[in-house]
Short mmCIF file of N, CA and C and ligand atoms in Angstrom, two decimals:
data_model
loop_
_atom_site.label_atom_id
_atom_site.label_comp_id
_atom_site.label_asym_id
_atom_site.label_seq_id
_atom_site.Cartn_x
_atom_site.Cartn_y
_atom_site.Cartn_z
N UNK A 1 27.75 63.09 33.80
CA UNK A 1 27.67 61.89 34.63
C UNK A 1 26.24 61.34 34.62
N UNK A 2 26.11 60.02 34.57
CA UNK A 2 24.77 59.43 34.60
C UNK A 2 24.39 59.23 36.07
N UNK A 3 23.37 59.96 36.50
CA UNK A 3 22.98 59.85 37.90
C UNK A 3 21.48 59.76 38.00
N UNK A 4 21.01 58.61 38.51
CA UNK A 4 19.59 58.52 38.80
C UNK A 4 18.71 58.78 37.59
N UNK A 5 19.13 58.28 36.41
CA UNK A 5 18.30 58.54 35.24
C UNK A 5 18.17 57.26 34.42
N UNK A 6 17.12 57.20 33.62
CA UNK A 6 16.90 56.03 32.78
C UNK A 6 17.44 56.34 31.40
N UNK A 7 18.35 55.49 30.91
CA UNK A 7 18.93 55.75 29.58
C UNK A 7 18.69 54.55 28.69
N UNK A 8 18.71 54.80 27.39
CA UNK A 8 18.57 53.70 26.43
C UNK A 8 19.92 53.01 26.27
N UNK A 9 19.88 51.68 26.09
CA UNK A 9 21.12 50.99 25.74
C UNK A 9 21.57 51.46 24.36
N UNK A 10 22.86 51.70 24.19
CA UNK A 10 23.32 52.11 22.85
C UNK A 10 23.30 50.95 21.85
N UNK A 11 23.06 49.73 22.33
CA UNK A 11 23.16 48.56 21.45
C UNK A 11 21.79 47.95 21.23
N UNK A 12 21.58 47.40 20.04
CA UNK A 12 20.39 46.58 19.87
C UNK A 12 20.69 45.37 19.00
N UNK A 13 19.91 44.33 19.25
CA UNK A 13 20.12 43.04 18.59
C UNK A 13 18.82 42.62 17.96
N UNK A 14 18.83 42.30 16.67
CA UNK A 14 17.66 41.71 16.04
C UNK A 14 17.66 40.23 16.39
N UNK A 15 16.73 39.83 17.23
CA UNK A 15 16.75 38.49 17.81
C UNK A 15 16.53 37.42 16.73
N UNK A 16 15.93 37.82 15.59
CA UNK A 16 15.66 36.84 14.54
C UNK A 16 16.90 36.53 13.71
N UNK A 17 17.68 37.57 13.39
CA UNK A 17 18.81 37.31 12.49
C UNK A 17 20.15 37.72 13.08
N UNK A 18 20.15 38.17 14.32
CA UNK A 18 21.42 38.49 14.97
C UNK A 18 22.03 39.81 14.55
N UNK A 19 21.35 40.59 13.71
CA UNK A 19 21.95 41.87 13.30
C UNK A 19 22.18 42.76 14.52
N UNK A 20 23.32 43.42 14.53
CA UNK A 20 23.72 44.23 15.67
C UNK A 20 23.78 45.69 15.26
N UNK A 21 23.27 46.54 16.14
CA UNK A 21 23.28 47.97 15.84
C UNK A 21 23.79 48.72 17.06
N UNK A 22 24.56 49.75 16.80
CA UNK A 22 25.01 50.63 17.88
C UNK A 22 26.42 50.32 18.32
N UNK A 23 27.04 51.29 18.94
CA UNK A 23 28.40 51.10 19.45
C UNK A 23 29.37 50.81 18.32
N UNK A 24 30.47 50.18 18.67
CA UNK A 24 31.47 49.87 17.67
C UNK A 24 31.22 48.47 17.12
N UNK A 25 30.62 48.42 15.94
CA UNK A 25 30.37 47.12 15.30
C UNK A 25 31.29 47.02 14.09
N UNK A 26 32.08 45.97 14.03
CA UNK A 26 32.93 45.82 12.85
C UNK A 26 32.45 44.62 12.03
N UNK A 27 32.62 44.73 10.72
CA UNK A 27 32.13 43.70 9.82
C UNK A 27 33.31 43.07 9.08
N UNK A 28 33.32 41.75 8.98
CA UNK A 28 34.37 41.06 8.21
C UNK A 28 33.67 40.09 7.26
N UNK A 29 34.12 40.06 6.02
CA UNK A 29 33.54 39.15 5.04
C UNK A 29 34.62 38.25 4.48
N UNK A 30 34.32 36.97 4.32
CA UNK A 30 35.30 36.04 3.74
C UNK A 30 34.72 35.43 2.48
N UNK A 31 35.46 35.61 1.39
CA UNK A 31 35.10 35.01 0.11
C UNK A 31 35.97 33.78 -0.12
N UNK A 32 35.65 33.04 -1.18
CA UNK A 32 36.43 31.82 -1.46
C UNK A 32 37.93 32.09 -1.57
N UNK A 33 38.28 33.26 -2.13
CA UNK A 33 39.72 33.53 -2.28
C UNK A 33 40.41 33.89 -0.98
N UNK A 34 39.65 34.07 0.11
CA UNK A 34 40.28 34.27 1.44
C UNK A 34 40.52 32.94 2.12
N UNK A 35 40.09 31.85 1.50
CA UNK A 35 40.12 30.55 2.19
C UNK A 35 41.03 29.55 1.48
N UNK A 36 42.10 30.07 0.88
CA UNK A 36 43.07 29.20 0.20
C UNK A 36 43.65 28.20 1.21
N UNK A 37 43.55 26.93 0.90
CA UNK A 37 44.16 25.90 1.76
C UNK A 37 43.28 25.40 2.89
N UNK A 38 42.09 26.00 3.06
CA UNK A 38 41.26 25.56 4.19
C UNK A 38 40.38 24.35 3.85
N UNK A 39 40.07 24.18 2.56
CA UNK A 39 39.23 23.04 2.18
C UNK A 39 40.11 21.89 1.69
N UNK A 40 39.58 20.68 1.80
CA UNK A 40 40.33 19.48 1.42
C UNK A 40 40.71 19.52 -0.07
N UNK A 41 39.73 19.90 -0.91
CA UNK A 41 39.97 19.87 -2.34
C UNK A 41 40.36 21.27 -2.82
N UNK A 42 41.65 21.61 -2.65
CA UNK A 42 42.12 22.95 -3.00
C UNK A 42 41.99 23.21 -4.50
N UNK A 43 42.17 22.17 -5.33
CA UNK A 43 42.09 22.45 -6.77
C UNK A 43 40.65 22.78 -7.15
N UNK A 44 39.69 22.10 -6.53
CA UNK A 44 38.28 22.44 -6.79
C UNK A 44 37.98 23.86 -6.30
N UNK A 45 38.47 24.20 -5.09
CA UNK A 45 38.23 25.55 -4.56
C UNK A 45 38.78 26.61 -5.52
N UNK A 46 39.97 26.33 -6.07
CA UNK A 46 40.61 27.34 -6.92
C UNK A 46 39.89 27.50 -8.27
N UNK A 47 39.10 26.49 -8.66
CA UNK A 47 38.37 26.59 -9.94
C UNK A 47 37.02 27.28 -9.78
N UNK A 48 36.59 27.49 -8.52
CA UNK A 48 35.26 28.08 -8.29
C UNK A 48 35.34 29.60 -8.39
N UNK A 49 34.15 30.25 -8.34
CA UNK A 49 34.08 31.71 -8.45
C UNK A 49 34.72 32.32 -7.19
N UNK A 50 35.85 33.00 -7.37
CA UNK A 50 36.67 33.40 -6.22
C UNK A 50 36.04 34.48 -5.35
N UNK A 51 35.11 35.27 -5.94
CA UNK A 51 34.51 36.33 -5.11
C UNK A 51 33.18 35.88 -4.48
N UNK A 52 32.92 34.56 -4.49
CA UNK A 52 31.71 34.08 -3.81
C UNK A 52 31.87 34.28 -2.30
N UNK A 53 30.83 34.89 -1.71
CA UNK A 53 30.86 35.16 -0.27
C UNK A 53 30.55 33.88 0.50
N UNK A 54 31.45 33.47 1.38
CA UNK A 54 31.26 32.24 2.15
C UNK A 54 30.71 32.55 3.55
N UNK A 55 31.33 33.52 4.24
CA UNK A 55 30.75 33.90 5.54
C UNK A 55 31.02 35.35 5.88
N UNK A 56 30.16 35.88 6.75
CA UNK A 56 30.27 37.28 7.16
C UNK A 56 30.03 37.39 8.66
N UNK A 57 30.84 38.22 9.28
CA UNK A 57 30.83 38.33 10.75
C UNK A 57 30.60 39.78 11.16
N UNK A 58 29.67 40.00 12.09
CA UNK A 58 29.55 41.29 12.75
C UNK A 58 30.03 41.12 14.17
N UNK A 59 30.90 42.01 14.63
CA UNK A 59 31.38 41.92 16.02
C UNK A 59 31.13 43.25 16.72
N UNK A 60 30.52 43.15 17.88
CA UNK A 60 30.25 44.32 18.72
C UNK A 60 31.36 44.40 19.76
N UNK A 61 32.12 45.48 19.72
CA UNK A 61 33.30 45.61 20.60
C UNK A 61 33.11 46.80 21.54
N UNK A 62 32.42 46.60 22.66
CA UNK A 62 32.16 47.74 23.55
C UNK A 62 33.40 48.22 24.29
N UNK A 63 34.44 47.38 24.34
CA UNK A 63 35.71 47.78 24.98
C UNK A 63 36.83 47.47 23.99
N UNK A 64 38.03 47.97 24.30
CA UNK A 64 39.17 47.73 23.39
C UNK A 64 39.56 46.26 23.40
N UNK A 65 40.02 45.79 22.22
CA UNK A 65 40.55 44.43 22.11
C UNK A 65 41.61 44.23 23.19
N UNK A 66 41.62 43.04 23.80
CA UNK A 66 42.58 42.67 24.85
C UNK A 66 42.25 43.18 26.23
N UNK A 67 41.14 43.91 26.38
CA UNK A 67 40.74 44.35 27.71
C UNK A 67 40.40 43.13 28.56
N UNK A 68 41.00 43.05 29.73
CA UNK A 68 40.68 41.93 30.62
C UNK A 68 39.32 42.17 31.26
N UNK A 69 38.48 41.15 31.25
CA UNK A 69 37.19 41.25 31.95
C UNK A 69 36.04 41.73 31.08
N UNK A 70 36.31 42.18 29.86
CA UNK A 70 35.23 42.62 28.98
C UNK A 70 34.67 41.47 28.16
N UNK A 71 33.58 41.74 27.44
CA UNK A 71 32.96 40.72 26.59
C UNK A 71 32.68 41.28 25.21
N UNK A 72 32.88 40.47 24.20
CA UNK A 72 32.49 40.81 22.83
C UNK A 72 31.29 39.95 22.44
N UNK A 73 30.57 40.44 21.43
CA UNK A 73 29.33 39.79 21.01
C UNK A 73 29.35 39.77 19.49
N UNK A 74 29.01 38.63 18.90
CA UNK A 74 29.12 38.55 17.44
C UNK A 74 27.98 37.79 16.80
N UNK A 75 27.88 37.97 15.50
CA UNK A 75 26.91 37.23 14.70
C UNK A 75 27.61 36.81 13.41
N UNK A 76 27.54 35.51 13.10
CA UNK A 76 28.16 35.00 11.88
C UNK A 76 27.09 34.40 10.99
N UNK A 77 27.13 34.76 9.69
CA UNK A 77 26.29 34.10 8.68
C UNK A 77 27.20 33.25 7.83
N UNK A 78 26.91 31.96 7.72
CA UNK A 78 27.65 31.09 6.80
C UNK A 78 26.68 30.72 5.68
N UNK A 79 27.07 31.05 4.47
CA UNK A 79 26.17 30.81 3.33
C UNK A 79 26.18 29.32 2.97
N UNK A 80 25.12 28.84 2.32
CA UNK A 80 25.07 27.42 1.98
C UNK A 80 25.94 27.10 0.78
N UNK A 81 26.50 25.92 0.75
CA UNK A 81 27.30 25.48 -0.40
C UNK A 81 28.38 24.52 0.04
N UNK A 82 29.08 23.99 -0.95
CA UNK A 82 30.16 23.02 -0.65
C UNK A 82 31.31 23.23 -1.62
N UNK A 83 32.51 22.89 -1.17
CA UNK A 83 33.66 22.74 -2.06
C UNK A 83 33.83 21.23 -2.22
N UNK A 84 33.46 20.70 -3.38
CA UNK A 84 33.40 19.24 -3.51
C UNK A 84 32.34 18.73 -2.56
N UNK A 85 32.71 17.83 -1.65
CA UNK A 85 31.75 17.29 -0.68
C UNK A 85 31.87 17.96 0.68
N UNK A 86 32.69 19.00 0.77
CA UNK A 86 32.93 19.62 2.09
C UNK A 86 32.10 20.90 2.22
N UNK A 87 31.32 20.96 3.30
CA UNK A 87 30.41 22.09 3.51
C UNK A 87 31.17 23.40 3.70
N UNK A 88 30.57 24.49 3.24
CA UNK A 88 31.14 25.81 3.52
C UNK A 88 31.25 25.99 5.03
N UNK A 89 32.35 26.60 5.43
CA UNK A 89 32.66 26.67 6.87
C UNK A 89 33.53 27.88 7.15
N UNK A 90 33.65 28.20 8.43
CA UNK A 90 34.57 29.26 8.85
C UNK A 90 35.99 28.70 8.92
N UNK A 91 36.98 29.60 8.99
CA UNK A 91 38.38 29.14 9.10
C UNK A 91 38.57 28.28 10.35
N UNK A 92 38.09 28.78 11.48
CA UNK A 92 38.30 28.10 12.76
C UNK A 92 39.58 28.58 13.42
N UNK A 93 39.58 28.57 14.73
CA UNK A 93 40.73 29.09 15.48
C UNK A 93 40.73 28.57 16.92
N UNK A 94 41.92 28.61 17.54
CA UNK A 94 42.03 28.60 19.00
C UNK A 94 42.00 30.06 19.44
N UNK A 95 41.75 30.31 20.70
CA UNK A 95 41.92 31.67 21.19
C UNK A 95 43.40 31.90 21.53
N UNK A 96 43.88 33.12 21.29
CA UNK A 96 45.30 33.42 21.55
C UNK A 96 45.58 33.25 23.04
N UNK A 97 44.68 33.76 23.86
CA UNK A 97 44.70 33.46 25.29
C UNK A 97 43.93 32.15 25.40
N UNK A 98 44.67 31.05 25.29
CA UNK A 98 44.06 29.77 24.94
C UNK A 98 42.98 29.29 25.90
N UNK A 99 43.05 29.70 27.17
CA UNK A 99 42.06 29.18 28.13
C UNK A 99 40.73 29.91 28.06
N UNK A 100 40.58 30.90 27.19
CA UNK A 100 39.33 31.67 27.15
C UNK A 100 38.23 30.88 26.44
N UNK A 101 37.07 30.81 27.09
CA UNK A 101 35.92 30.04 26.59
C UNK A 101 35.02 30.95 25.75
N UNK A 102 33.94 30.39 25.24
CA UNK A 102 33.02 31.16 24.39
C UNK A 102 31.66 30.46 24.36
N UNK A 103 30.59 31.24 24.18
CA UNK A 103 29.26 30.68 23.90
C UNK A 103 28.92 30.91 22.43
N UNK A 104 28.34 29.90 21.79
CA UNK A 104 27.71 30.03 20.47
C UNK A 104 26.25 29.61 20.64
N UNK A 105 25.38 30.16 19.79
CA UNK A 105 23.99 29.66 19.75
C UNK A 105 23.45 29.78 18.33
N UNK A 106 22.54 28.87 18.02
CA UNK A 106 21.97 28.85 16.67
C UNK A 106 20.78 29.79 16.57
N UNK A 107 20.69 30.54 15.45
CA UNK A 107 19.57 31.46 15.21
C UNK A 107 18.75 31.06 13.99
N UNK A 108 19.41 30.59 12.94
CA UNK A 108 18.69 30.24 11.70
C UNK A 108 19.50 29.18 10.95
N UNK A 109 18.80 28.27 10.27
CA UNK A 109 19.48 27.24 9.47
C UNK A 109 19.99 26.11 10.35
N UNK A 110 20.74 25.23 9.72
CA UNK A 110 21.27 24.06 10.42
C UNK A 110 22.75 23.92 10.11
N UNK A 111 23.51 23.58 11.13
CA UNK A 111 24.94 23.47 10.90
C UNK A 111 25.60 22.54 11.91
N UNK A 112 26.91 22.58 11.90
CA UNK A 112 27.69 21.81 12.85
C UNK A 112 28.76 22.72 13.43
N UNK A 113 28.92 22.62 14.75
CA UNK A 113 30.04 23.26 15.42
C UNK A 113 31.12 22.18 15.56
N UNK A 114 32.25 22.41 14.90
CA UNK A 114 33.33 21.42 14.90
C UNK A 114 34.36 21.87 15.91
N UNK A 115 34.71 20.98 16.80
CA UNK A 115 35.56 21.32 17.95
C UNK A 115 36.78 20.41 17.95
N UNK A 116 37.93 20.96 18.33
CA UNK A 116 39.14 20.12 18.40
C UNK A 116 40.00 20.57 19.58
N UNK A 117 40.40 19.61 20.43
CA UNK A 117 41.21 19.98 21.59
C UNK A 117 42.70 19.97 21.23
N UNK A 118 43.53 20.27 22.20
CA UNK A 118 44.97 20.39 21.95
C UNK A 118 45.62 19.05 21.61
N UNK A 119 44.94 17.93 21.97
CA UNK A 119 45.43 16.61 21.56
C UNK A 119 44.97 16.26 20.15
N UNK A 120 44.33 17.20 19.50
CA UNK A 120 43.83 17.07 18.13
C UNK A 120 42.72 16.01 18.00
N UNK A 121 41.97 15.83 19.09
CA UNK A 121 40.73 15.05 18.99
C UNK A 121 39.62 15.99 18.54
N UNK A 122 38.86 15.55 17.52
CA UNK A 122 37.81 16.40 16.93
C UNK A 122 36.43 15.78 17.16
N UNK A 123 35.46 16.61 17.48
CA UNK A 123 34.07 16.16 17.59
C UNK A 123 33.18 17.31 17.11
N UNK A 124 31.86 17.05 17.02
CA UNK A 124 30.98 18.10 16.48
C UNK A 124 29.64 18.09 17.21
N UNK A 125 29.03 19.27 17.29
CA UNK A 125 27.69 19.42 17.87
C UNK A 125 26.77 20.02 16.81
N UNK A 126 25.53 19.53 16.74
CA UNK A 126 24.58 20.04 15.75
C UNK A 126 24.06 21.41 16.18
N UNK A 127 24.08 22.36 15.25
CA UNK A 127 23.57 23.71 15.51
C UNK A 127 22.20 23.83 14.85
N UNK A 128 21.22 24.36 15.58
CA UNK A 128 19.87 24.61 15.03
C UNK A 128 19.32 25.82 15.79
N UNK A 129 18.23 26.42 15.31
CA UNK A 129 17.71 27.60 16.02
C UNK A 129 17.39 27.24 17.47
N UNK A 130 18.04 27.89 18.39
CA UNK A 130 17.84 27.61 19.81
C UNK A 130 18.91 26.73 20.43
N UNK A 131 19.78 26.14 19.62
CA UNK A 131 20.85 25.32 20.22
C UNK A 131 21.86 26.24 20.90
N UNK A 132 22.43 25.76 21.99
CA UNK A 132 23.37 26.57 22.77
C UNK A 132 24.63 25.75 23.00
N UNK A 133 25.77 26.36 22.78
CA UNK A 133 27.04 25.62 22.79
C UNK A 133 28.05 26.33 23.66
N UNK A 134 28.59 25.61 24.62
CA UNK A 134 29.67 26.15 25.45
C UNK A 134 30.98 25.60 24.91
N UNK A 135 31.84 26.48 24.46
CA UNK A 135 33.14 26.07 23.91
C UNK A 135 34.17 26.31 25.00
N UNK A 136 34.71 25.25 25.59
CA UNK A 136 35.68 25.46 26.68
C UNK A 136 36.98 26.07 26.15
N UNK A 137 37.80 26.58 27.05
CA UNK A 137 39.13 27.03 26.65
C UNK A 137 39.94 25.89 26.05
N UNK A 138 40.99 26.24 25.33
CA UNK A 138 41.90 25.26 24.72
C UNK A 138 41.22 24.38 23.68
N UNK A 139 40.08 24.82 23.16
CA UNK A 139 39.36 24.03 22.15
C UNK A 139 39.16 24.90 20.90
N UNK A 140 39.70 24.43 19.77
CA UNK A 140 39.52 25.15 18.50
C UNK A 140 38.08 24.96 18.03
N UNK A 141 37.55 25.97 17.34
CA UNK A 141 36.15 25.90 16.92
C UNK A 141 35.97 26.49 15.53
N UNK A 142 35.12 25.81 14.76
CA UNK A 142 34.70 26.30 13.43
C UNK A 142 33.27 25.86 13.22
N UNK A 143 32.54 26.58 12.33
CA UNK A 143 31.15 26.20 12.06
C UNK A 143 30.96 25.94 10.57
N UNK A 144 30.15 24.93 10.28
CA UNK A 144 29.87 24.56 8.89
C UNK A 144 28.36 24.59 8.67
N UNK A 145 27.95 25.03 7.50
CA UNK A 145 26.52 25.09 7.14
C UNK A 145 26.15 23.78 6.44
N UNK A 146 25.21 23.02 7.02
CA UNK A 146 24.81 21.75 6.40
C UNK A 146 23.40 21.87 5.79
N UNK A 147 22.86 23.11 5.73
CA UNK A 147 21.50 23.28 5.19
C UNK A 147 21.56 23.98 3.84
N UNK A 148 20.38 24.19 3.25
CA UNK A 148 20.31 24.89 1.96
C UNK A 148 20.03 26.37 2.13
N UNK A 149 19.91 26.79 3.39
CA UNK A 149 19.68 28.23 3.65
C UNK A 149 20.85 28.75 4.48
N UNK A 150 20.84 30.06 4.77
CA UNK A 150 21.92 30.64 5.57
C UNK A 150 21.94 30.00 6.95
N UNK A 151 23.13 29.76 7.46
CA UNK A 151 23.28 29.39 8.88
C UNK A 151 23.66 30.67 9.61
N UNK A 152 22.87 31.01 10.63
CA UNK A 152 23.20 32.21 11.40
C UNK A 152 23.42 31.81 12.85
N UNK A 153 24.56 32.22 13.38
CA UNK A 153 24.86 31.92 14.79
C UNK A 153 25.21 33.21 15.53
N UNK A 154 24.95 33.20 16.82
CA UNK A 154 25.41 34.26 17.70
C UNK A 154 26.59 33.75 18.51
N UNK A 155 27.39 34.66 19.04
CA UNK A 155 28.56 34.27 19.83
C UNK A 155 28.85 35.33 20.88
N UNK A 156 29.43 34.89 22.00
CA UNK A 156 29.89 35.83 23.03
C UNK A 156 31.20 35.30 23.58
N UNK A 157 32.23 36.15 23.59
CA UNK A 157 33.56 35.70 24.00
C UNK A 157 34.29 36.82 24.74
N UNK A 158 35.28 36.47 25.55
CA UNK A 158 35.99 37.48 26.33
C UNK A 158 36.81 38.42 25.44
N UNK A 159 36.86 39.68 25.82
CA UNK A 159 37.55 40.67 24.98
C UNK A 159 39.07 40.47 24.97
N UNK A 160 39.58 39.64 25.87
CA UNK A 160 41.02 39.35 25.82
C UNK A 160 41.27 37.93 25.30
N UNK A 161 40.31 37.35 24.56
CA UNK A 161 40.52 35.99 24.02
C UNK A 161 41.51 36.04 22.85
N UNK A 162 41.29 36.92 21.90
CA UNK A 162 42.13 36.96 20.69
C UNK A 162 41.89 35.74 19.82
N UNK A 163 42.40 35.80 18.59
CA UNK A 163 42.18 34.70 17.65
C UNK A 163 43.52 34.20 17.14
N UNK A 164 43.74 32.90 17.27
CA UNK A 164 45.00 32.31 16.79
C UNK A 164 44.64 31.31 15.68
N UNK A 165 44.95 31.70 14.44
CA UNK A 165 44.58 30.88 13.28
C UNK A 165 45.71 29.95 12.83
N UNK A 166 46.90 30.09 13.43
CA UNK A 166 48.10 29.43 12.88
C UNK A 166 47.97 27.92 12.75
N UNK A 167 47.62 27.23 13.86
CA UNK A 167 47.60 25.77 13.81
C UNK A 167 46.59 25.28 12.77
N UNK A 168 45.44 25.95 12.71
CA UNK A 168 44.40 25.51 11.77
C UNK A 168 44.85 25.80 10.33
N UNK A 169 45.44 26.97 10.14
CA UNK A 169 45.94 27.31 8.80
C UNK A 169 46.99 26.28 8.35
N UNK A 170 47.87 25.88 9.26
CA UNK A 170 48.97 24.99 8.88
C UNK A 170 48.58 23.51 8.87
N UNK A 171 47.80 23.08 9.85
CA UNK A 171 47.53 21.64 9.99
C UNK A 171 46.06 21.28 9.88
N UNK A 172 45.18 22.29 9.82
CA UNK A 172 43.75 22.02 9.75
C UNK A 172 43.22 21.40 11.04
N UNK A 173 41.97 20.94 11.00
CA UNK A 173 41.41 20.12 12.08
C UNK A 173 41.79 18.67 11.75
N UNK A 174 41.72 17.77 12.73
CA UNK A 174 42.09 16.38 12.45
C UNK A 174 40.98 15.65 11.70
N UNK A 175 39.76 16.21 11.69
CA UNK A 175 38.67 15.63 10.88
C UNK A 175 37.97 16.74 10.11
N UNK A 176 37.41 16.36 8.98
CA UNK A 176 36.67 17.32 8.14
C UNK A 176 35.21 16.92 8.07
N UNK A 177 34.33 17.92 7.96
CA UNK A 177 32.90 17.62 7.85
C UNK A 177 32.52 17.54 6.37
N UNK A 178 32.24 16.31 5.93
CA UNK A 178 31.94 16.06 4.52
C UNK A 178 30.51 15.53 4.38
N UNK A 179 29.94 15.73 3.20
CA UNK A 179 28.64 15.12 2.92
C UNK A 179 28.90 13.72 2.36
N UNK A 180 28.35 12.72 3.05
CA UNK A 180 28.49 11.33 2.59
C UNK A 180 27.08 10.76 2.47
N UNK A 181 26.70 10.31 1.29
CA UNK A 181 25.34 9.81 1.03
C UNK A 181 24.28 10.79 1.55
N UNK A 182 24.51 12.07 1.29
CA UNK A 182 23.52 13.09 1.64
C UNK A 182 23.53 13.51 3.09
N UNK A 183 24.46 12.95 3.89
CA UNK A 183 24.45 13.29 5.32
C UNK A 183 25.84 13.77 5.77
N UNK A 184 25.87 14.69 6.76
CA UNK A 184 27.17 15.15 7.23
C UNK A 184 27.90 14.09 8.05
N UNK A 185 29.17 13.96 7.80
CA UNK A 185 29.97 12.97 8.52
C UNK A 185 31.36 13.54 8.77
N UNK A 186 31.90 13.29 9.97
CA UNK A 186 33.28 13.71 10.25
C UNK A 186 34.22 12.67 9.68
N UNK A 187 35.13 13.09 8.82
CA UNK A 187 36.03 12.16 8.16
C UNK A 187 37.46 12.48 8.58
N UNK A 188 38.20 11.43 8.94
CA UNK A 188 39.61 11.64 9.26
C UNK A 188 39.97 11.15 10.64
C1 LIG B 201 33.50 33.90 16.19
C2 LIG B 201 34.28 33.64 14.88
C3 LIG B 201 33.44 33.79 13.61
C4 LIG B 201 34.28 33.57 12.32
O1 LIG B 201 33.09 35.22 16.26
O2 LIG B 201 35.39 34.52 14.85
O3 LIG B 201 32.38 32.87 13.62
O4 LIG B 201 35.11 32.43 12.41
P1 LIG B 201 36.70 32.56 12.21
O5 LIG B 201 37.16 33.61 13.18
O6 LIG B 201 37.23 31.21 12.55
O7 LIG B 201 36.96 32.98 10.81
C5 LIG B 201 34.43 33.48 17.33
O8 LIG B 201 34.65 32.32 17.53
N1 LIG B 201 35.03 34.43 18.04
O9 LIG B 201 35.90 34.14 19.01
ZN1 LIG B 202 36.29 32.03 19.08
#
């Protein structure tokens, strides 16, 4: 039993790049071949190098998935690049427990947080080192890298949020973030 003693936290965070150490940290990597159908130009995506790494996620899970009242903490790196004119991005999801909110913040690089509500209205917020984003419940979220370097973001979400990819997998977001005349623009 811990009684009246000073203990070290089992977790540590590299504040510069979001690397997480300690506890149960799981890693997920997504390559181009994991993203079939997510980009506008599927034929271009299918002609590209399929094992190119697009994004990688570290998630710190101090409690079991679905625990009510717990919090998870994550770090996502989105590598720079485009499929045609569309920036590399995460799949995007609603939370399975749809009303669960989330915080994102920018650590490195420049990007866009693309948000879509249940009425399929889409908008975006610029991500930069120090930017802080509150994602309300019932809002789908994905991040796109609009810079030439890695985009690194941190995230914190409830342990009973869950991830629901179905609507995005089937219908996408109502707008896509494309490069138009060298600048990011929401199209659609
Ligand atoms: C994030 C995302 C992470 C990867 O941790 O899961 O950035 O994006 P996809 O899950 O859409 O592939 C989060 O929003 N958690 O809830
Ligand atoms: Zn989320």
